[in-house]
Amino acid sequence: MRPTWLEIDLAALERNYRRLAARAPRARVLAVVKANAYGHGAVVVARALLGFGAGGLAVATSGEGAELRRAGIDAPVLLLGSLHPGNAEDAARLGLTPTLATLEAARAFAAARPGGKVQVKVDSGMGRVGVAPGELAGFVAAVEELGLEVEALYTHFAVADEDREETRAQLERFLEAARALPRRYPLHAANSAAILAGIGTELAFVRPGLALYGLPPDPREPGELEPVLSWKAKPTQIKRLPAGHGVGYGLTYRSQGGEWLATLPFGYADGFSRALSNRGFVKLKGRDVRVVGRVSMDQTTVLVPAGTSLDDVFEVVTADLDPHTSLTGRARALGTINYELATALSLRLARVYLGKA
Ligand SMILES: *Cc1c(COP(=O)(O)O)cnc(C)c1O
């Protein structure tokens, strides 16, 4: 096995699932497993979440849906984002429930799967995809006219992690549009941040993604979540270089002489950002060790204490909120969000599952 791998703790995943489900006791959970379950591995994670009681799954692309179907997962799968008409046949063939926000997509899906189930997205304020609240009644009528079954209506929050007042206003615009329809439909709105804020948790479904993986949407309020994933690596070479000897592409670091360097077998192609060159950290025996030189595609060099061996296991990502080595802390240090670092974890990293799979 390649000497770098991810460990995914399914017991922690289950605890996070139960904590979130308990915040919306009357809702069913549509577990969001897009982007390879936020880097955690879509098939194993999806199966586990269904086993914990999730009522369905949500993905971003038909390819992600195809992966679940190929693995034999036959649970309902919602395809998030406004369906492109050119993608309707794939969605139909895979038995995915598409999200409709345009008539073109509705017509294409009705042709590909007569009488098929769909969901309709309402733009309650985010301005990205969805039908305007004032156009919802006409749109739903047109979709049903095409013979499609509108299974639910949903909306998505733009600032659930920062502004509760605006999030409540978005929810209210959504509910008002739904109330104006001649029929009642199951509704959903809450992503992780909204579930944690208790907004939209009374509706038929909730749609947690990030928080299932124990990653806080708002790092200032980590709450009770437990990060599920850690990343480990063993060095492939440990050496001393003479003083002044360069390290890595661009020779941006020069050995001080006397110091020990370890070369770790991962790089930016694995999702360890090149922006961590000469400034990131990984952990060895609980201590921060510093990245020196540039992070290259497949290798990264760090300064280590004397006595470090090829059997030592470094923690590239710790399953906590450490400011340097957790996904959440490192994201902050890099000026981005934990979502981006989690979803950047490359497919070429082996995923090792701990706990029942
Ligand atoms: C990604 C996504 C979610 C999950 O969001 P988190 O912040 O990860 O909980 C929910 N709904 C939609 C429409 C999404 O695109």
Tab-separated table of C-alpha atoms and ligand atoms in Angstrom:
chain	number	residue	atom	x	y	z
A	1	MET	CA	0.000	0.000	0.000
A	2	ARG	CA	1.108	3.502	-0.763
A	3	PRO	CA	2.524	4.966	2.471
A	4	THR	CA	-0.075	7.723	2.683
A	5	TRP	CA	-3.785	7.189	3.273
A	6	LEU	CA	-6.962	8.650	4.715
A	7	GLU	CA	-8.692	7.154	7.739
A	8	ILE	CA	-12.437	7.621	7.990
A	9	ASP	CA	-14.107	6.877	11.287
A	10	LEU	CA	-17.602	5.551	10.612
A	11	ALA	CA	-18.495	5.583	14.317
A	12	ALA	CA	-17.858	9.345	14.388
A	13	LEU	CA	-19.915	9.681	11.193
A	14	GLU	CA	-22.778	7.895	12.931
A	15	ARG	CA	-22.574	10.130	16.005
A	16	ASN	CA	-22.649	13.240	13.819
A	17	TYR	CA	-25.587	11.816	11.865
A	18	ARG	CA	-27.539	11.179	15.062
A	19	ARG	CA	-26.770	14.614	16.491
A	20	LEU	CA	-28.030	16.311	13.330
A	21	ALA	CA	-31.082	14.078	13.000
A	22	ALA	CA	-31.973	14.849	16.623
A	23	ARG	CA	-32.080	18.567	15.752
A	24	ALA	CA	-34.807	17.883	13.198
A	25	PRO	CA	-36.741	15.034	14.795
A	26	ARG	CA	-39.693	15.197	12.406
A	27	ALA	CA	-37.644	15.581	9.230
A	28	ARG	CA	-36.157	12.873	7.065
A	29	VAL	CA	-32.474	13.273	6.306
A	30	LEU	CA	-31.353	13.675	2.713
A	31	ALA	CA	-27.652	13.069	3.223
A	32	VAL	CA	-25.473	15.119	0.888
A	33	VAL	CA	-22.671	12.958	-0.529
A	34	LYS	CA	-21.615	15.122	-3.486
A	35	ALA	CA	-17.930	15.546	-4.331
A	36	ASN	CA	-17.128	12.005	-3.200
A	37	ALA	CA	-18.891	12.612	0.120
A	38	TYR	CA	-16.799	15.728	0.720
A	39	GLY	CA	-13.693	13.668	0.052
A	40	HIS	CA	-14.654	10.861	2.449
A	41	GLY	CA	-15.571	8.307	-0.233
A	42	ALA	CA	-19.107	8.364	-1.609
A	43	VAL	CA	-20.042	4.695	-1.764
A	44	VAL	CA	-18.996	3.558	1.708
A	45	VAL	CA	-20.238	6.762	3.324
A	46	ALA	CA	-23.576	6.659	1.478
A	47	ARG	CA	-24.174	3.049	2.513
A	48	ALA	CA	-23.291	3.854	6.100
A	49	LEU	CA	-25.611	6.890	6.192
A	50	LEU	CA	-28.500	4.887	4.747
A	51	GLY	CA	-27.810	2.300	7.424
A	52	PHE	CA	-28.059	5.000	10.116
A	53	GLY	CA	-31.499	5.877	8.772
A	54	ALA	CA	-31.024	8.524	6.086
A	55	GLY	CA	-34.097	8.695	3.842
A	56	GLY	CA	-32.140	9.493	0.700
A	57	LEU	CA	-28.975	10.910	-0.788
A	58	ALA	CA	-28.093	14.043	-2.720
A	59	VAL	CA	-25.340	14.480	-5.302
A	60	ALA	CA	-24.210	17.294	-7.581
A	61	THR	CA	-23.582	15.432	-10.829
A	62	SER	CA	-25.044	12.515	-12.745
A	63	GLY	CA	-21.584	10.897	-12.635
A	64	GLU	CA	-21.767	10.914	-8.846
A	65	GLY	CA	-25.217	9.344	-9.087
A	66	ALA	CA	-23.862	6.741	-11.503
A	67	GLU	CA	-21.157	5.745	-9.030
A	68	LEU	CA	-23.782	5.094	-6.335
A	69	ARG	CA	-25.973	3.103	-8.736
A	70	ARG	CA	-23.009	1.042	-9.973
A	71	ALA	CA	-22.332	0.121	-6.344
A	72	GLY	CA	-25.887	-1.206	-6.107
A	73	ILE	CA	-27.297	1.638	-4.003
A	74	ASP	CA	-30.950	1.949	-5.006
A	75	ALA	CA	-32.057	4.593	-2.477
A	76	PRO	CA	-33.620	7.834	-3.750
A	77	VAL	CA	-30.900	10.160	-5.062
A	78	LEU	CA	-31.630	13.841	-5.576
A	79	LEU	CA	-29.546	15.535	-8.255
A	80	LEU	CA	-28.868	19.027	-6.877
A	81	GLY	CA	-28.451	22.077	-9.104
A	82	SER	CA	-30.603	23.065	-12.031
A	83	LEU	CA	-30.787	20.161	-14.514
A	84	HIS	CA	-29.341	20.915	-17.946
A	85	PRO	CA	-31.598	19.559	-20.698
A	86	GLY	CA	-28.608	17.712	-22.156
A	87	ASN	CA	-28.224	15.820	-18.885
A	88	ALA	CA	-31.863	14.667	-18.706
A	89	GLU	CA	-31.313	11.275	-20.323
A	90	ASP	CA	-28.504	10.385	-17.918
A	91	ALA	CA	-30.612	11.397	-14.934
A	92	ALA	CA	-33.539	9.344	-16.253
A	93	ARG	CA	-31.462	6.259	-17.018
A	94	LEU	CA	-29.855	6.316	-13.577
A	95	GLY	CA	-33.141	6.818	-11.775
A	96	LEU	CA	-31.986	10.092	-10.214
A	97	THR	CA	-34.507	12.700	-9.129
A	98	PRO	CA	-33.538	15.886	-10.965
A	99	THR	CA	-33.952	19.423	-9.704
A	100	LEU	CA	-35.901	21.543	-12.144
A	101	ALA	CA	-35.752	25.307	-12.493
A	102	THR	CA	-36.281	25.724	-16.240
A	103	LEU	CA	-38.982	24.605	-18.651
A	104	GLU	CA	-36.352	23.386	-21.107
A	105	ALA	CA	-35.091	20.893	-18.523
A	106	ALA	CA	-38.638	19.903	-17.562
A	107	ARG	CA	-39.497	19.123	-21.197
A	108	ALA	CA	-36.281	17.170	-21.741
A	109	PHE	CA	-36.807	15.104	-18.580
A	110	ALA	CA	-40.479	14.468	-19.377
A	111	ALA	CA	-39.379	13.113	-22.758
A	112	ALA	CA	-36.659	10.936	-21.219
A	113	ARG	CA	-38.773	9.612	-18.353
A	114	PRO	CA	-42.501	10.108	-18.821
A	115	GLY	CA	-44.243	10.500	-15.452
A	116	GLY	CA	-40.873	10.721	-13.650
A	117	LYS	CA	-40.355	12.225	-10.210
A	118	VAL	CA	-38.740	15.638	-9.951
A	119	GLN	CA	-38.115	18.337	-7.384
A	120	VAL	CA	-38.479	22.054	-8.000
A	121	LYS	CA	-35.965	24.555	-6.686
A	122	VAL	CA	-37.098	27.986	-5.530
A	123	ASP	CA	-34.718	30.946	-5.526
A	124	SER	CA	-35.613	32.555	-2.220
A	125	GLY	CA	-32.685	34.945	-2.309
A	126	MET	CA	-29.420	33.276	-3.277
A	127	GLY	CA	-29.673	34.236	-6.931
A	128	ARG	CA	-27.933	31.136	-8.250
A	129	VAL	CA	-30.521	28.591	-9.381
A	130	GLY	CA	-34.241	28.259	-8.812
A	131	VAL	CA	-37.579	29.583	-9.904
A	132	ALA	CA	-38.463	33.085	-8.662
A	133	PRO	CA	-41.098	32.890	-5.884
A	134	GLY	CA	-43.592	34.819	-8.019
A	135	GLU	CA	-43.224	32.320	-10.869
A	136	LEU	CA	-43.464	29.156	-8.780
A	137	ALA	CA	-47.184	28.493	-9.244
A	138	GLY	CA	-46.996	28.776	-13.025
A	139	PHE	CA	-43.837	26.676	-13.167
A	140	VAL	CA	-45.188	23.849	-11.008
A	141	ALA	CA	-48.397	23.804	-13.061
A	142	ALA	CA	-46.377	23.572	-16.286
A	143	VAL	CA	-44.211	20.748	-14.907
A	144	GLU	CA	-47.291	18.781	-13.861
A	145	GLU	CA	-48.895	19.498	-17.201
A	146	LEU	CA	-45.927	17.645	-18.735
A	147	GLY	CA	-46.970	14.620	-16.681
A	148	LEU	CA	-44.083	14.829	-14.213
A	149	GLU	CA	-44.588	14.196	-10.508
A	150	VAL	CA	-43.418	17.053	-8.297
A	151	GLU	CA	-42.161	15.178	-5.275
A	152	ALA	CA	-40.957	18.180	-3.245
A	153	LEU	CA	-40.030	21.848	-3.408
A	154	TYR	CA	-36.827	23.160	-1.942
A	155	THR	CA	-34.649	26.209	-1.546
A	156	HIS	CA	-31.070	26.846	-0.481
A	157	PHE	CA	-29.730	29.387	2.024
A	158	ALA	CA	-26.986	31.851	1.142
A	159	VAL	CA	-25.871	32.958	4.609
A	160	ALA	CA	-27.038	30.250	7.023
A	161	ASP	CA	-23.595	30.298	8.663
A	162	GLU	CA	-23.487	34.064	9.218
A	163	ASP	CA	-26.852	35.809	9.230
A	164	ARG	CA	-29.834	34.172	10.901
A	165	GLU	CA	-32.156	37.059	10.188
A	166	GLU	CA	-31.574	36.918	6.437
A	167	THR	CA	-31.826	33.106	6.564
A	168	ARG	CA	-35.221	33.340	8.307
A	169	ALA	CA	-36.311	35.908	5.701
A	170	GLN	CA	-35.272	33.511	2.918
A	171	LEU	CA	-37.216	30.699	4.573
A	172	GLU	CA	-40.273	32.942	4.873
A	173	ARG	CA	-40.146	33.887	1.161
A	174	PHE	CA	-39.940	30.187	0.300
A	175	LEU	CA	-42.835	29.201	2.583
A	176	GLU	CA	-44.970	32.046	1.283
A	177	ALA	CA	-44.432	30.937	-2.321
A	178	ALA	CA	-45.276	27.328	-1.374
A	179	ARG	CA	-48.414	28.401	0.511
A	180	ALA	CA	-49.687	30.175	-2.586
A	181	LEU	CA	-49.877	26.870	-4.510
A	182	PRO	CA	-53.150	25.005	-4.886
A	183	ARG	CA	-51.596	21.874	-3.328
A	184	ARG	CA	-49.252	21.162	-0.400
A	185	TYR	CA	-45.879	19.655	-1.274
A	186	PRO	CA	-43.147	18.294	0.997
A	187	LEU	CA	-40.631	21.108	1.530
A	188	HIS	CA	-36.976	21.356	2.488
A	189	ALA	CA	-34.391	24.039	2.968
A	190	ALA	CA	-31.869	23.379	5.736
A	191	ASN	CA	-28.190	22.711	5.010
A	192	SER	CA	-25.756	22.001	7.866
A	193	ALA	CA	-25.529	25.573	9.142
A	194	ALA	CA	-29.310	25.991	9.153
A	195	ILE	CA	-29.809	22.675	10.970
A	196	LEU	CA	-27.332	23.801	13.618
A	197	ALA	CA	-29.148	27.169	13.842
A	198	GLY	CA	-32.554	25.470	14.003
A	199	ILE	CA	-33.853	27.136	10.837
A	200	GLY	CA	-35.996	25.050	8.487
A	201	THR	CA	-35.707	21.958	10.697
A	202	GLU	CA	-39.511	21.664	10.969
A	203	LEU	CA	-39.880	20.921	7.239
A	204	ALA	CA	-40.187	17.482	5.628
A	205	PHE	CA	-36.473	17.002	4.921
A	206	VAL	CA	-33.115	18.423	5.962
A	207	ARG	CA	-30.002	18.315	3.733
A	208	PRO	CA	-26.824	18.138	5.806
A	209	GLY	CA	-23.480	17.785	4.078
A	210	LEU	CA	-20.454	19.252	5.818
A	211	ALA	CA	-21.641	18.689	9.394
A	212	LEU	CA	-22.127	14.950	8.806
A	213	TYR	CA	-18.370	14.807	8.317
A	214	GLY	CA	-17.896	16.647	11.601
A	215	LEU	CA	-16.668	19.827	9.955
A	216	PRO	CA	-18.186	23.044	11.292
A	217	PRO	CA	-19.753	25.413	8.720
A	218	ASP	CA	-18.877	28.258	11.080
A	219	PRO	CA	-15.449	27.627	12.643
A	220	ARG	CA	-16.294	30.122	15.399
A	221	GLU	CA	-19.015	27.723	16.558
A	222	PRO	CA	-17.591	24.218	16.234
A	223	GLY	CA	-20.262	22.852	18.587
A	224	GLU	CA	-20.499	19.148	19.247
A	225	LEU	CA	-19.356	17.784	15.882
A	226	GLU	CA	-16.524	15.276	15.549
A	227	PRO	CA	-14.322	15.406	12.452
A	228	VAL	CA	-14.448	12.027	10.759
A	229	LEU	CA	-11.336	12.068	8.599
A	230	SER	CA	-7.618	12.060	9.229
A	231	TRP	CA	-4.746	11.762	6.767
A	232	LYS	CA	-1.611	9.783	7.561
A	233	ALA	CA	1.764	9.335	5.878
A	234	LYS	CA	5.088	7.600	6.418
A	235	PRO	CA	8.278	9.240	5.154
A	236	THR	CA	10.100	7.652	2.235
A	237	GLN	CA	13.465	9.211	3.029
A	238	ILE	CA	15.077	10.936	5.997
A	239	LYS	CA	18.336	12.771	5.601
A	240	ARG	CA	20.673	15.547	6.561
A	241	LEU	CA	21.877	17.995	3.972
A	242	PRO	CA	25.001	20.131	4.143
A	243	ALA	CA	24.447	23.760	5.144
A	244	GLY	CA	23.286	25.829	2.189
A	245	HIS	CA	21.961	22.845	0.210
A	246	GLY	CA	18.700	23.711	-1.550
A	247	VAL	CA	15.408	21.855	-1.074
A	248	GLY	CA	12.681	21.322	-3.667
A	249	TYR	CA	11.643	23.105	-6.853
A	250	GLY	CA	12.915	26.656	-7.019
A	251	LEU	CA	15.374	25.884	-4.185
A	252	THR	CA	13.252	28.140	-1.997
A	253	TYR	CA	14.643	26.623	1.206
A	254	ARG	CA	18.303	26.191	2.121
A	255	SER	CA	19.369	23.684	4.718
A	256	GLN	CA	20.817	25.221	7.873
A	257	GLY	CA	23.096	22.188	8.184
A	258	GLY	CA	22.716	19.721	11.035
A	259	GLU	CA	18.946	19.585	10.634
A	260	TRP	CA	16.965	16.498	9.594
A	261	LEU	CA	14.619	16.505	6.656
A	262	ALA	CA	11.904	13.954	5.932
A	263	THR	CA	10.384	13.533	2.489
A	264	LEU	CA	6.708	12.639	2.662
A	265	PRO	CA	5.027	10.861	-0.263
A	266	PHE	CA	2.181	13.250	-1.063
A	267	GLY	CA	1.827	16.616	-2.717
A	268	TYR	CA	-0.593	19.042	-4.226
A	269	ALA	CA	-2.004	16.371	-6.556
A	270	ASP	CA	-3.281	14.667	-3.400
A	271	GLY	CA	-4.942	17.813	-2.106
A	272	PHE	CA	-2.092	19.187	0.007
A	273	SER	CA	-2.155	22.751	-1.235
A	274	ARG	CA	0.965	24.166	-2.839
A	275	ALA	CA	0.203	27.336	-0.877
A	276	LEU	CA	1.516	25.428	2.173
A	277	SER	CA	5.057	25.612	0.706
A	278	ASN	CA	7.472	26.891	3.384
A	279	ARG	CA	4.561	27.675	5.713
A	280	GLY	CA	2.361	24.657	6.389
A	281	PHE	CA	2.663	22.078	9.148
A	282	VAL	CA	1.960	18.408	9.648
A	283	LYS	CA	2.113	16.552	12.963
A	284	LEU	CA	4.606	14.000	14.222
A	285	LYS	CA	3.960	12.476	17.667
A	286	GLY	CA	1.574	15.290	18.457
A	287	ARG	CA	3.997	18.094	17.552
A	288	ASP	CA	3.897	20.454	14.592
A	289	VAL	CA	6.651	19.896	12.060
A	290	ARG	CA	7.182	22.537	9.409
A	291	VAL	CA	7.001	22.203	5.640
A	292	VAL	CA	10.213	23.451	4.061
A	293	GLY	CA	10.664	24.091	0.369
A	294	ARG	CA	7.875	23.957	-2.161
A	295	VAL	CA	5.156	21.362	-1.986
A	296	SER	CA	5.515	19.444	-5.241
A	297	MET	CA	2.955	17.323	-7.041
A	298	ASP	CA	3.733	14.090	-5.218
A	299	GLN	CA	6.203	14.928	-2.470
A	300	THR	CA	6.589	17.321	0.438
A	301	THR	CA	9.599	17.936	2.675
A	302	VAL	CA	9.390	18.708	6.383
A	303	LEU	CA	11.918	19.417	9.145
A	304	VAL	CA	11.929	16.609	11.711
A	305	PRO	CA	13.624	15.819	15.019
A	306	ALA	CA	16.689	13.549	15.035
A	307	GLY	CA	15.723	9.894	15.346
A	308	THR	CA	12.704	10.050	13.061
A	309	SER	CA	12.301	6.789	11.133
A	310	LEU	CA	10.600	5.435	8.050
A	311	ASP	CA	8.066	3.734	10.336
A	312	ASP	CA	6.909	6.935	11.983
A	313	VAL	CA	3.378	7.897	11.055
A	314	PHE	CA	2.877	11.592	10.347
A	315	GLU	CA	-0.553	13.177	10.609
A	316	VAL	CA	-1.115	15.325	7.553
A	317	VAL	CA	-4.673	16.104	8.608
A	318	THR	CA	-5.804	15.686	12.220
A	319	ALA	CA	-9.427	14.888	13.062
A	320	ASP	CA	-9.850	17.942	15.258
A	321	LEU	CA	-9.852	21.747	15.040
A	322	ASP	CA	-6.094	22.230	15.285
A	323	PRO	CA	-5.179	25.639	13.812
A	324	HIS	CA	-2.418	24.147	11.630
A	325	THR	CA	-3.301	20.577	10.788
A	326	SER	CA	-7.087	20.178	10.842
A	327	LEU	CA	-9.072	20.781	7.659
A	328	THR	CA	-10.864	23.630	9.413
A	329	GLY	CA	-7.760	25.289	10.901
A	330	ARG	CA	-5.651	24.865	7.794
A	331	ALA	CA	-8.435	26.276	5.634
A	332	ARG	CA	-8.507	29.367	7.785
A	333	ALA	CA	-4.718	29.701	7.588
A	334	LEU	CA	-4.974	29.462	3.793
A	335	GLY	CA	-7.840	31.959	3.562
A	336	THR	CA	-10.363	29.400	2.340
A	337	ILE	CA	-12.992	27.095	3.855
A	338	ASN	CA	-12.906	23.520	5.137
A	339	TYR	CA	-15.317	22.532	2.320
A	340	GLU	CA	-12.619	23.274	-0.252
A	341	LEU	CA	-9.853	21.356	1.532
A	342	ALA	CA	-12.075	18.320	2.141
A	343	THR	CA	-13.269	18.132	-1.448
A	344	ALA	CA	-9.718	18.601	-2.753
A	345	LEU	CA	-8.607	15.278	-1.207
A	346	SER	CA	-7.608	13.350	-4.294
A	347	LEU	CA	-9.079	10.080	-5.469
A	348	ARG	CA	-5.598	8.584	-5.524
A	349	LEU	CA	-5.451	8.611	-1.718
A	350	ALA	CA	-6.587	5.261	-0.347
A	351	ARG	CA	-9.502	5.542	2.061
A	352	VAL	CA	-9.335	3.222	5.058
A	353	TYR	CA	-12.599	2.860	6.977
A	354	LEU	CA	-12.584	2.363	10.734
A	355	GLY	CA	-15.598	0.967	12.525
A	356	LYS	CA	-18.371	-0.973	10.858
A	357	ALA	CA	-18.632	-0.534	7.126
B	1	LIG	C1	-24.125	21.184	-0.872
B	1	LIG	C2	-25.540	21.427	-0.584
B	1	LIG	C3	-26.091	21.135	0.673
B	1	LIG	C4	-25.256	20.720	1.846
B	1	LIG	O1	-24.625	21.887	2.359
B	1	LIG	P1	-23.714	21.825	3.667
B	1	LIG	O2	-23.403	23.250	3.948
B	1	LIG	O3	-22.518	21.035	3.294
B	1	LIG	O4	-24.525	21.169	4.720
B	1	LIG	C5	-27.456	21.274	0.841
B	1	LIG	N1	-28.233	21.693	-0.175
B	1	LIG	C6	-27.744	22.015	-1.387
B	1	LIG	C7	-28.663	22.504	-2.448
B	1	LIG	C8	-26.383	21.913	-1.629
B	1	LIG	O5	-25.902	22.237	-2.829
